[in-house]
Amino acid sequence: MLYQRSSALFKDAQEYIPGGVNSPVRAFKSVGGTPIFIKKAEGAYIYDEDGRAYVDYINSWGPMIVGHTHPEVLSATVEQMKNGFSFGTPTELETEIAKLITSVVPNIDMVRMVNSGTEACMSAIRLARGYTNRDKIVKFEGCYHGHSDSFLIKAGSGAATFGNPNSPGVTQGTAKDTLLAEYNNLDEVKALFENNKDQIAAIIVEPIAGNMGCILPEKGFLEGLRQICDENGALLIFDEVMTGFRQAMGGSQERLNIKADIVTFGKVIGGGFPVGAFAARREIMNHLAPLGPVYQAGTLSGNPIAMRAGITTLNIINNDRELFTRIDKATETLDVEISKILAEKGIANKINRLGSMMSLFFTKQDEINNFTAVTKCNHDSFNKFFHHLLANGVYLAPSGYETWFISDAIKDTEINKTLDAVRSFEI
Ligand SMILES: Cc1ncc(COP(=O)(O)O)c(C=O)c1O
């Protein structure tokens, strides 16, 4: 049996951890089968408890952009650890990472570090509400901004995978302040603003969506959101938890040349450690405690080891601007070659890609540009594809509602291994 030890570990885990996992999509519920328990990772590969190696396209759901256990990140964090693990006081490292982030991300003057993307987005909307003195927010169907209550309304991948778009436990009172629109549909956003005059604090959006599979913003969509916010005194929040330091050093703002008012980060910013951040212009950030009345705090926020891992990872990327060209090119090769192989087999498919994010949809639809289109794809075929690749040593995210993340450790050898696995796939 391929996954013998993983199966045994999963059985044990289910006794003590709900569903055997500490984050739902890890449970393989969407694709079926037993989750793989990972023991270690290096470069482009993760290694399971049964001793099998996999080319990794999850990369911890995005953070490991320079590959796993990068030697520079490893030695910097180990050195840092020798000074202590956590102090609960300011450290120079926090200013260093804030300087680095504000120097490369457009349109921001100040940064607040937190422990996850969830915290970053949750705090960003609180700040937007405090700044505008308004209660409502607009979010898009299929976009995920973490698991805080306001966002668990048609929240994309995890929730969609479990067929449970709105979570029980979120009160009606909270839900009523979250207005929903279809991704890439400006008319719906305009209608929400007309029907909720002077009540909307912010629009929060994944500028390149990754939580309903990879969905690209259509031409004019983000520009339209910018204009609607400006005309209505609302703030535009770009959730760059996935796209920050991945689509470009300055994230989607740089890649797509659009300015947001508040930007949230996670994933790459922590180099694999639990880190998130939110950032904005000074006049907005001045509203945050201890300068202003909007409260936000954290025992482990700005943890020195996590900061060191983040700084080192961001410096590696920043000092090697060819890195984005390389990972984008590797992703393009995967896109072109996988589409070709599947088309030759007569398997209808559509790949969405921007930079080093991509998703493969089994579908005859010409465009996959919103959540509804994703739900109409053939997810049974995706699930078969997933298991075939897994058995052939290639690890994709275990759901057709997810994005593949390509790291700089993925080279021709790994791409060829992936393409060989696709070649032997039969529907
Ligand atoms: C766009 C986006 N925002 C927010 C989050 C939440 O981040 P975290 O899982 O670190 O809380 C995620 C996580 O996948 C995400 O993809």
XYZ file of N, CA, C and O in Angstrom, residues 153-292:
560
model
N -18.638 34.199 4.264
C -19.862 34.297 3.490
C -19.438 34.069 2.050
O -18.620 34.826 1.533
N -19.863 32.947 1.483
C -19.398 32.535 0.139
C -17.881 32.708 0.034
O -17.366 33.483 -0.768
N -17.181 31.942 0.835
C -15.767 32.243 1.079
C -14.767 31.418 0.281
O -13.613 31.327 0.657
N -15.173 30.838 -0.834
C -14.168 30.211 -1.681
C -13.697 28.858 -1.199
O -14.397 28.162 -0.462
N -12.476 28.519 -1.574
C -11.942 27.156 -1.592
C -12.355 26.257 -0.435
O -13.084 25.298 -0.632
N -11.869 26.542 0.780
C -12.148 25.651 1.896
C -13.637 25.442 2.054
O -14.142 24.318 2.028
N -14.358 26.542 2.151
C -15.804 26.473 2.359
C -16.490 25.811 1.167
O -17.383 24.971 1.337
N -16.043 26.146 -0.031
C -16.670 25.586 -1.234
C -16.431 24.083 -1.301
O -17.322 23.302 -1.640
N -15.234 23.668 -0.931
C -14.881 22.257 -0.954
C -15.841 21.455 -0.087
O -16.195 20.331 -0.394
N -16.279 22.054 1.001
C -17.159 21.347 1.918
C -18.638 21.633 1.672
O -19.480 21.285 2.479
N -18.936 22.293 0.558
C -20.319 22.552 0.186
C -21.042 23.370 1.218
O -22.248 23.240 1.406
N -20.326 24.217 1.913
C -20.903 24.946 3.033
C -20.459 26.402 2.946
O -19.590 26.845 3.682
N -21.055 27.149 2.022
C -20.510 28.484 1.739
C -20.574 29.437 2.918
O -19.717 30.283 3.082
N -21.601 29.303 3.756
C -21.718 30.217 4.888
C -21.625 29.398 6.170
O -22.379 28.463 6.365
N -20.718 29.774 7.037
C -20.491 28.931 8.217
C -21.531 29.167 9.306
O -21.795 30.318 9.666
N -22.099 28.079 9.881
C -22.877 28.258 11.101
C -21.960 28.859 12.166
O -20.748 28.608 12.152
N -22.533 29.641 13.059
C -21.711 30.287 14.084
C -21.436 31.739 13.749
O -21.023 32.503 14.616
N -21.649 32.116 12.499
C -21.533 33.531 12.136
C -22.915 34.146 12.353
O -23.901 33.667 11.777
N -22.990 35.161 13.188
C -24.316 35.693 13.524
C -24.906 36.486 12.362
O -24.179 37.009 11.529
N -26.228 36.551 12.362
C -26.948 37.352 11.359
C -26.464 38.796 11.411
O -26.322 39.463 10.401
N -26.222 39.243 12.642
C -25.786 40.628 12.840
C -24.493 40.914 12.095
O -24.337 41.963 11.464
N -23.560 39.971 12.165
C -22.294 40.150 11.454
C -22.500 40.011 9.951
O -22.001 40.818 9.165
N -23.246 38.963 9.574
C -23.418 38.672 8.145
C -24.071 39.832 7.402
O -23.751 40.090 6.240
N -24.943 40.573 8.075
C -25.690 41.632 7.366
C -24.777 42.791 6.943
O -25.111 43.557 6.057
N -23.619 42.887 7.564
C -22.689 43.956 7.194
C -21.721 43.555 6.083
O -20.874 44.333 5.681
N -21.826 42.316 5.638
C -20.978 41.870 4.525
C -21.832 41.760 3.268
O -22.723 40.917 3.184
N -21.577 42.625 2.315
C -22.341 42.630 1.069
C -21.549 41.847 0.028
O -20.329 41.971 -0.051
N -22.269 41.075 -0.770
C -21.602 40.174 -1.708
C -21.806 40.576 -3.149
O -22.913 40.948 -3.548
N -20.755 40.457 -3.938
C -20.899 40.673 -5.381
C -20.157 39.560 -6.104
O -19.290 38.888 -5.528
N -20.503 39.379 -7.373
C -19.807 38.389 -8.188
C -18.460 38.975 -8.617
O -18.396 40.158 -8.986
N -17.419 38.163 -8.603
C -16.096 38.609 -9.048
C -16.182 39.012 -10.521
O -16.876 38.384 -11.309
N -15.527 40.068 -10.889
C -15.504 40.597 -12.265
C -16.828 41.209 -12.696
O -17.059 41.396 -13.889
N -17.704 41.530 -11.748
C -19.002 42.100 -12.104
C -19.161 43.485 -11.455
O -19.631 43.615 -10.319
N -18.758 44.514 -12.189
C -18.801 45.883 -11.635
C -20.222 46.375 -11.420
O -20.490 47.160 -10.503
N -21.134 45.921 -12.285
C -22.530 46.381 -12.146
C -23.091 46.009 -10.772
O -23.806 46.788 -10.144
N -22.763 44.787 -10.335
C -23.269 44.372 -9.019
C -22.690 45.253 -7.909
O -23.371 45.582 -6.946
N -21.429 45.619 -8.052
C -20.800 46.465 -7.032
C -21.463 47.843 -7.033
O -21.788 48.391 -5.971
N -21.685 48.381 -8.224
C -22.338 49.706 -8.311
C -23.711 49.663 -7.642
O -24.080 50.571 -6.894
N -24.450 48.598 -7.901
C -25.794 48.478 -7.312
C -25.707 48.435 -5.780
O -26.521 49.064 -5.086
N -24.720 47.730 -5.256
C -24.570 47.665 -3.790
C -24.307 49.053 -3.217
O -24.867 49.436 -2.186
N -23.477 49.826 -3.910
C -23.182 51.175 -3.409
C -24.412 52.072 -3.513
O -24.661 52.898 -2.632
N -25.194 51.908 -4.589
C -26.417 52.720 -4.712
C -27.419 52.401 -3.609
O -28.068 53.281 -3.059
N -27.512 51.119 -3.278
C -28.499 50.697 -2.271
C -28.026 50.861 -0.828
O -28.787 50.621 0.106
N -26.764 51.208 -0.660
C -26.217 51.348 0.703
C -25.424 52.650 0.806
O -24.262 52.660 1.213
N -26.043 53.715 0.384
C -25.363 55.028 0.319
C -24.707 55.399 1.649
O -25.324 55.302 2.705
N -23.429 55.797 1.578
C -22.656 56.276 2.735
C -22.572 55.260 3.874
O -22.350 55.628 5.025
N -22.773 53.969 3.553
C -22.679 52.943 4.609
C -21.515 51.982 4.396
O -21.193 51.192 5.273
N -20.907 52.040 3.211
C -19.872 51.044 2.898
C -18.485 51.597 3.221
O -18.062 52.614 2.667
N -17.808 50.894 4.129
C -16.470 51.328 4.558
C -15.414 50.956 3.526
O -14.487 51.728 3.270
N -15.557 49.759 2.951
C -14.470 49.274 2.096
C -14.935 48.155 1.171
O -15.900 47.447 1.460
N -14.204 48.037 0.083
C -14.286 46.830 -0.751
C -13.018 46.040 -0.462
O -11.918 46.603 -0.516
N -13.167 44.766 -0.148
C -11.980 43.912 -0.003
C -11.985 42.906 -1.140
O -13.020 42.310 -1.444
N -10.829 42.764 -1.793
C -10.776 41.904 -2.979
C -9.407 41.230 -3.081
O -8.391 41.812 -2.698
N -9.412 39.989 -3.568
C -8.154 39.371 -3.995
C -7.916 39.912 -5.404
O -8.656 39.556 -6.332
N -6.903 40.754 -5.585
C -6.739 41.393 -6.902
C -6.496 40.374 -8.011
O -6.865 40.605 -9.165
N -5.847 39.282 -7.674
C -5.786 38.105 -8.544
C -6.301 36.994 -7.638
O -5.661 36.663 -6.645
N -7.476 36.480 -7.948
C -8.108 35.566 -6.987
C -7.432 34.196 -7.037
O -7.048 33.715 -8.109
N -7.303 33.576 -5.865
C -6.651 32.268 -5.812
C -7.411 31.251 -5.003
O -6.975 30.112 -4.865
N -8.572 31.641 -4.484
C -9.276 30.741 -3.581
C -10.542 30.136 -4.171
O -11.352 29.545 -3.462
N -10.702 30.312 -5.481
C -11.747 29.554 -6.199
C -11.044 28.955 -7.418
O -11.578 28.907 -8.512
N -9.797 28.516 -7.194
C -8.878 28.321 -8.299
C -8.358 29.704 -8.660
O -8.764 30.709 -8.072
N -7.454 29.739 -9.612
C -6.860 31.025 -9.994
C -7.774 31.734 -11.003
O -8.020 31.222 -12.093
N -8.312 32.857 -10.577
C -9.245 33.626 -11.438
C -8.655 35.020 -11.627
O -8.351 35.720 -10.647
N -8.510 35.418 -12.877
C -7.858 36.698 -13.156
C -8.878 37.831 -13.195
O -10.015 37.630 -13.644
N -8.471 39.024 -12.758
C -9.370 40.168 -12.880
C -9.485 40.550 -14.349
O -8.466 40.638 -15.048
N -10.700 40.763 -14.834
C -10.859 41.174 -16.234
C -10.415 42.620 -16.375
O -10.388 43.378 -15.399
N -10.100 42.982 -17.606
C -9.634 44.352 -17.879
C -10.674 45.348 -17.348
O -11.871 45.201 -17.625
N -10.255 46.290 -16.580
C -11.159 47.334 -16.096
C -11.819 47.031 -14.764
O -12.380 47.922 -14.132
N -11.754 45.762 -14.306
C -12.462 45.401 -13.068
C -11.863 46.122 -11.856
O -12.570 46.826 -11.116
N -10.563 45.974 -11.667
C -9.941 46.589 -10.482
C -9.952 48.113 -10.602
O -10.163 48.825 -9.608
N -9.761 48.619 -11.831
C -9.831 50.075 -12.051
C -11.221 50.577 -11.676
O -11.376 51.655 -11.084
N -12.228 49.783 -12.042
C -13.613 50.153 -11.727
C -13.848 50.195 -10.220
O -14.509 51.094 -9.703
N -13.279 49.215 -9.506
C -13.424 49.202 -8.041
C -12.759 50.440 -7.440
O -13.295 51.072 -6.512
N -11.581 50.785 -7.991
C -10.859 51.980 -7.510
C -11.747 53.221 -7.674
O -11.901 54.034 -6.760
N -12.360 53.315 -8.831
C -13.197 54.493 -9.124
C -14.435 54.541 -8.219
O -14.776 55.583 -7.661
N -15.069 53.390 -8.046
C -16.269 53.343 -7.200
C -15.910 53.756 -5.764
O -16.639 54.526 -5.124
N -14.785 53.258 -5.260
C -14.351 53.632 -3.902
C -14.116 55.135 -3.830
O -14.576 55.800 -2.890
N -13.411 55.683 -4.812
C -13.095 57.123 -4.787
C -14.378 57.962 -4.825
O -14.496 58.972 -4.133
N -15.321 57.542 -5.641
C -16.558 58.325 -5.776
C -17.438 58.251 -4.532
O -18.294 59.092 -4.320
N -17.232 57.199 -3.730
C -18.132 56.982 -2.591
C -17.465 57.097 -1.225
O -18.060 56.740 -0.207
N -16.227 57.572 -1.206
C -15.530 57.741 0.074
C -15.283 56.434 0.800
O -15.219 56.396 2.033
N -15.149 55.338 0.046
C -14.835 54.030 0.660
C -13.375 53.690 0.381
O -12.747 54.266 -0.510
N -12.825 52.766 1.167
C -11.435 52.360 0.968
C -11.374 51.078 0.131
O -12.252 50.214 0.232
N -10.324 50.974 -0.664
C -10.103 49.750 -1.438
C -9.019 48.937 -0.732
O -7.896 49.417 -0.538
N -9.400 47.716 -0.313
C -8.433 46.836 0.361
C -8.025 45.727 -0.605
O -8.874 44.974 -1.082
N -6.751 45.661 -0.904
C -6.236 44.535 -1.689
C -5.745 43.480 -0.715
O -4.845 43.740 0.093
N -6.355 42.297 -0.777
C -5.861 41.167 -0.007
C -4.746 40.523 -0.824
O -5.002 39.772 -1.765
N -3.516 40.856 -0.441
C -2.347 40.341 -1.163
C -1.661 39.232 -0.361
O -0.457 39.040 -0.466
N -2.473 38.525 0.448
C -1.905 37.425 1.237
C -1.258 36.389 0.306
O -0.171 35.878 0.584
N -1.920 36.094 -0.809
C -1.345 35.151 -1.779
C -0.404 35.827 -2.764
O 0.621 35.276 -3.144
N -0.791 37.014 -3.198
C -0.111 37.633 -4.349
C 1.076 38.502 -3.947
O 1.949 38.769 -4.771
N 1.101 38.951 -2.686
C 2.187 39.816 -2.229
C 3.526 39.110 -2.311
O 3.649 37.961 -1.884
N 4.516 39.761 -2.863
C 5.878 39.226 -3.018
C 5.895 37.954 -3.866
O 6.847 37.217 -3.867
N 4.811 37.699 -4.579
C 4.750 36.565 -5.505
C 4.510 37.049 -6.929
O 5.174 36.629 -7.858
N 3.535 37.945 -7.096
C 3.269 38.446 -8.445
C 4.324 39.461 -8.861
O 4.557 39.688 -10.045
N 4.916 40.098 -7.882
C 6.015 41.050 -8.073
C 6.433 41.425 -6.665
O 5.721 41.099 -5.706
N 7.564 42.113 -6.522
C 7.973 42.544 -5.178
C 6.872 43.431 -4.586
O 6.556 43.356 -3.407
N 6.283 44.270 -5.417
C 5.199 45.148 -4.964
C 3.822 44.521 -5.130
O 2.808 45.229 -5.083
N 3.773 43.204 -5.346
C 2.495 42.484 -5.434
C 1.671 42.888 -6.643
O 2.193 43.362 -7.657
N 0.350 42.700 -6.522
C -0.546 43.012 -7.644
C -0.580 44.502 -7.922
O -0.785 44.913 -9.064
N -0.420 45.312 -6.875
C -0.403 46.757 -7.112
C 0.648 47.104 -8.169
O 0.400 47.889 -9.075
N 1.835 46.488 -8.024
C 2.907 46.756 -8.994
C 2.611 46.059 -10.317
O 2.670 46.676 -11.379
N 2.236 44.803 -10.249
C 2.058 44.031 -11.483
C 0.935 44.597 -12.349
O 1.018 44.635 -13.560
N -0.154 45.026 -11.702
C -1.323 45.484 -12.466
C -1.456 47.010 -12.470
O -2.386 47.542 -13.064
N -0.527 47.664 -11.768
C -0.478 49.129 -11.747
C -1.779 49.773 -11.251
O -2.340 50.646 -11.907
N -2.259 49.303 -10.104
C -3.441 49.901 -9.478
C -3.155 50.118 -8.007
O -2.558 49.247 -7.361
N -3.595 51.235 -7.479
C -3.304 51.534 -6.078
C -4.467 51.138 -5.173
O -5.619 51.479 -5.448
N -4.130 50.471 -4.089
C -5.134 50.180 -3.059
C -4.896 51.124 -1.885
O -3.847 51.753 -1.795
N -5.871 51.212 -0.968
C -5.702 52.065 0.211
C -5.097 51.290 1.379
O -4.310 51.818 2.143
N -5.536 50.041 1.529
C -4.964 49.164 2.563
C -4.563 47.867 1.862
O -5.286 47.386 0.969
N -3.417 47.326 2.246
C -2.962 46.071 1.642
C -2.708 45.066 2.766
O -2.158 45.435 3.811
N -3.128 43.821 2.549
C -2.858 42.790 3.556
C -1.873 41.763 2.991
O -1.865 41.499 1.783
N -1.069 41.211 3.887
C -0.059 40.234 3.489
C -0.103 39.006 4.397
O -0.621 39.063 5.512
N 0.512 37.946 3.916
C 0.690 36.722 4.692
C 1.646 35.851 3.891
O 2.389 36.352 3.045
N 1.632 34.584 4.111
C 2.379 33.606 3.295
C 3.847 34.000 3.079
O 4.644 33.871 4.000
N 4.229 34.491 1.878
C 5.657 34.728 1.573
C 6.314 35.638 2.614
O 7.488 35.471 2.949
N 5.554 36.576 3.154
C 6.129 37.567 4.072
C 6.746 36.921 5.318
O 7.613 37.511 5.960
N 6.327 35.692 5.628
C 6.874 35.006 6.800
C 7.845 33.890 6.447
O 8.342 33.206 7.346
N 8.087 33.690 5.166
C 9.062 32.672 4.749
C 8.747 31.280 5.293
O 9.636 30.441 5.422
N 7.497 31.001 5.616
C 7.125 29.680 6.141
C 6.796 29.716 7.624
O 6.369 28.713 8.201
N 6.993 30.856 8.256
C 6.624 31.020 9.675
C 5.277 31.753 9.743
O 4.853 32.382 8.773
N 4.593 31.675 10.911
C 3.243 32.261 10.982
C 3.301 33.793 11.069
O 3.477 34.349 12.139
N 3.159 34.441 9.933
C 3.227 35.904 9.862
C 2.160 36.429 8.920
O 1.853 35.827 7.901
N 1.591 37.571 9.268
C 0.753 38.344 8.371
C 1.072 39.805 8.605
O 1.831 40.150 9.533
N 0.518 40.680 7.791
C 0.747 42.113 7.993
C -0.333 42.889 7.258
O -0.931 42.376 6.311
N -0.597 44.096 7.736
C -1.418 45.002 6.929
C -0.749 46.363 6.923
O -0.017 46.720 7.849
N -0.992 47.091 5.839
C -0.223 48.308 5.610
C -1.086 49.318 4.873
O -2.034 48.950 4.172
N -0.748 50.590 5.063
C -1.513 51.654 4.390
C -0.714 52.953 4.463
O 0.389 52.982 5.032
N -1.314 53.998 3.908
C -0.692 55.315 4.043
C -0.744 55.755 5.512
O -1.595 55.319 6.287
N 0.142 56.700 5.854
C 0.274 57.153 7.236
C -1.055 57.649 7.815
O -1.427 57.308 8.938
N -1.786 58.446 7.042
C -3.019 59.048 7.587
C -4.048 57.968 7.956
O -4.863 58.166 8.854
N -3.991 56.813 7.295
C -4.907 55.719 7.660
C -4.337 54.957 8.859
O -5.038 54.713 9.852
N -3.057 54.617 8.798
C -2.439 53.828 9.881
C -2.404 54.598 11.208
O -2.359 53.987 12.281
N -2.446 55.922 11.127
C -2.473 56.732 12.356
C -3.713 56.474 13.215
O -3.755 56.848 14.382
N -4.718 55.837 12.623
C -5.938 55.538 13.388
C -5.785 54.305 14.274
O -6.671 53.961 15.051
N -4.645 53.614 14.125
C -4.454 52.340 14.815
C -3.827 52.561 16.194
O -2.928 53.387 16.351
N -4.256 51.779 17.190
C -3.663 51.865 18.538
C -2.174 51.499 18.477
O -1.810 50.606 17.715
N -1.263 52.147 19.194
C -1.553 53.133 20.242
C -1.678 54.579 19.742
O -1.916 55.459 20.567
N -1.527 54.819 18.431
C -1.663 56.203 17.949
C -3.107 56.658 17.953
O -3.425 57.785 18.291
N -3.997 55.760 17.533
C -5.410 56.116 17.379
C -6.302 55.143 18.116
O -5.826 54.257 18.839
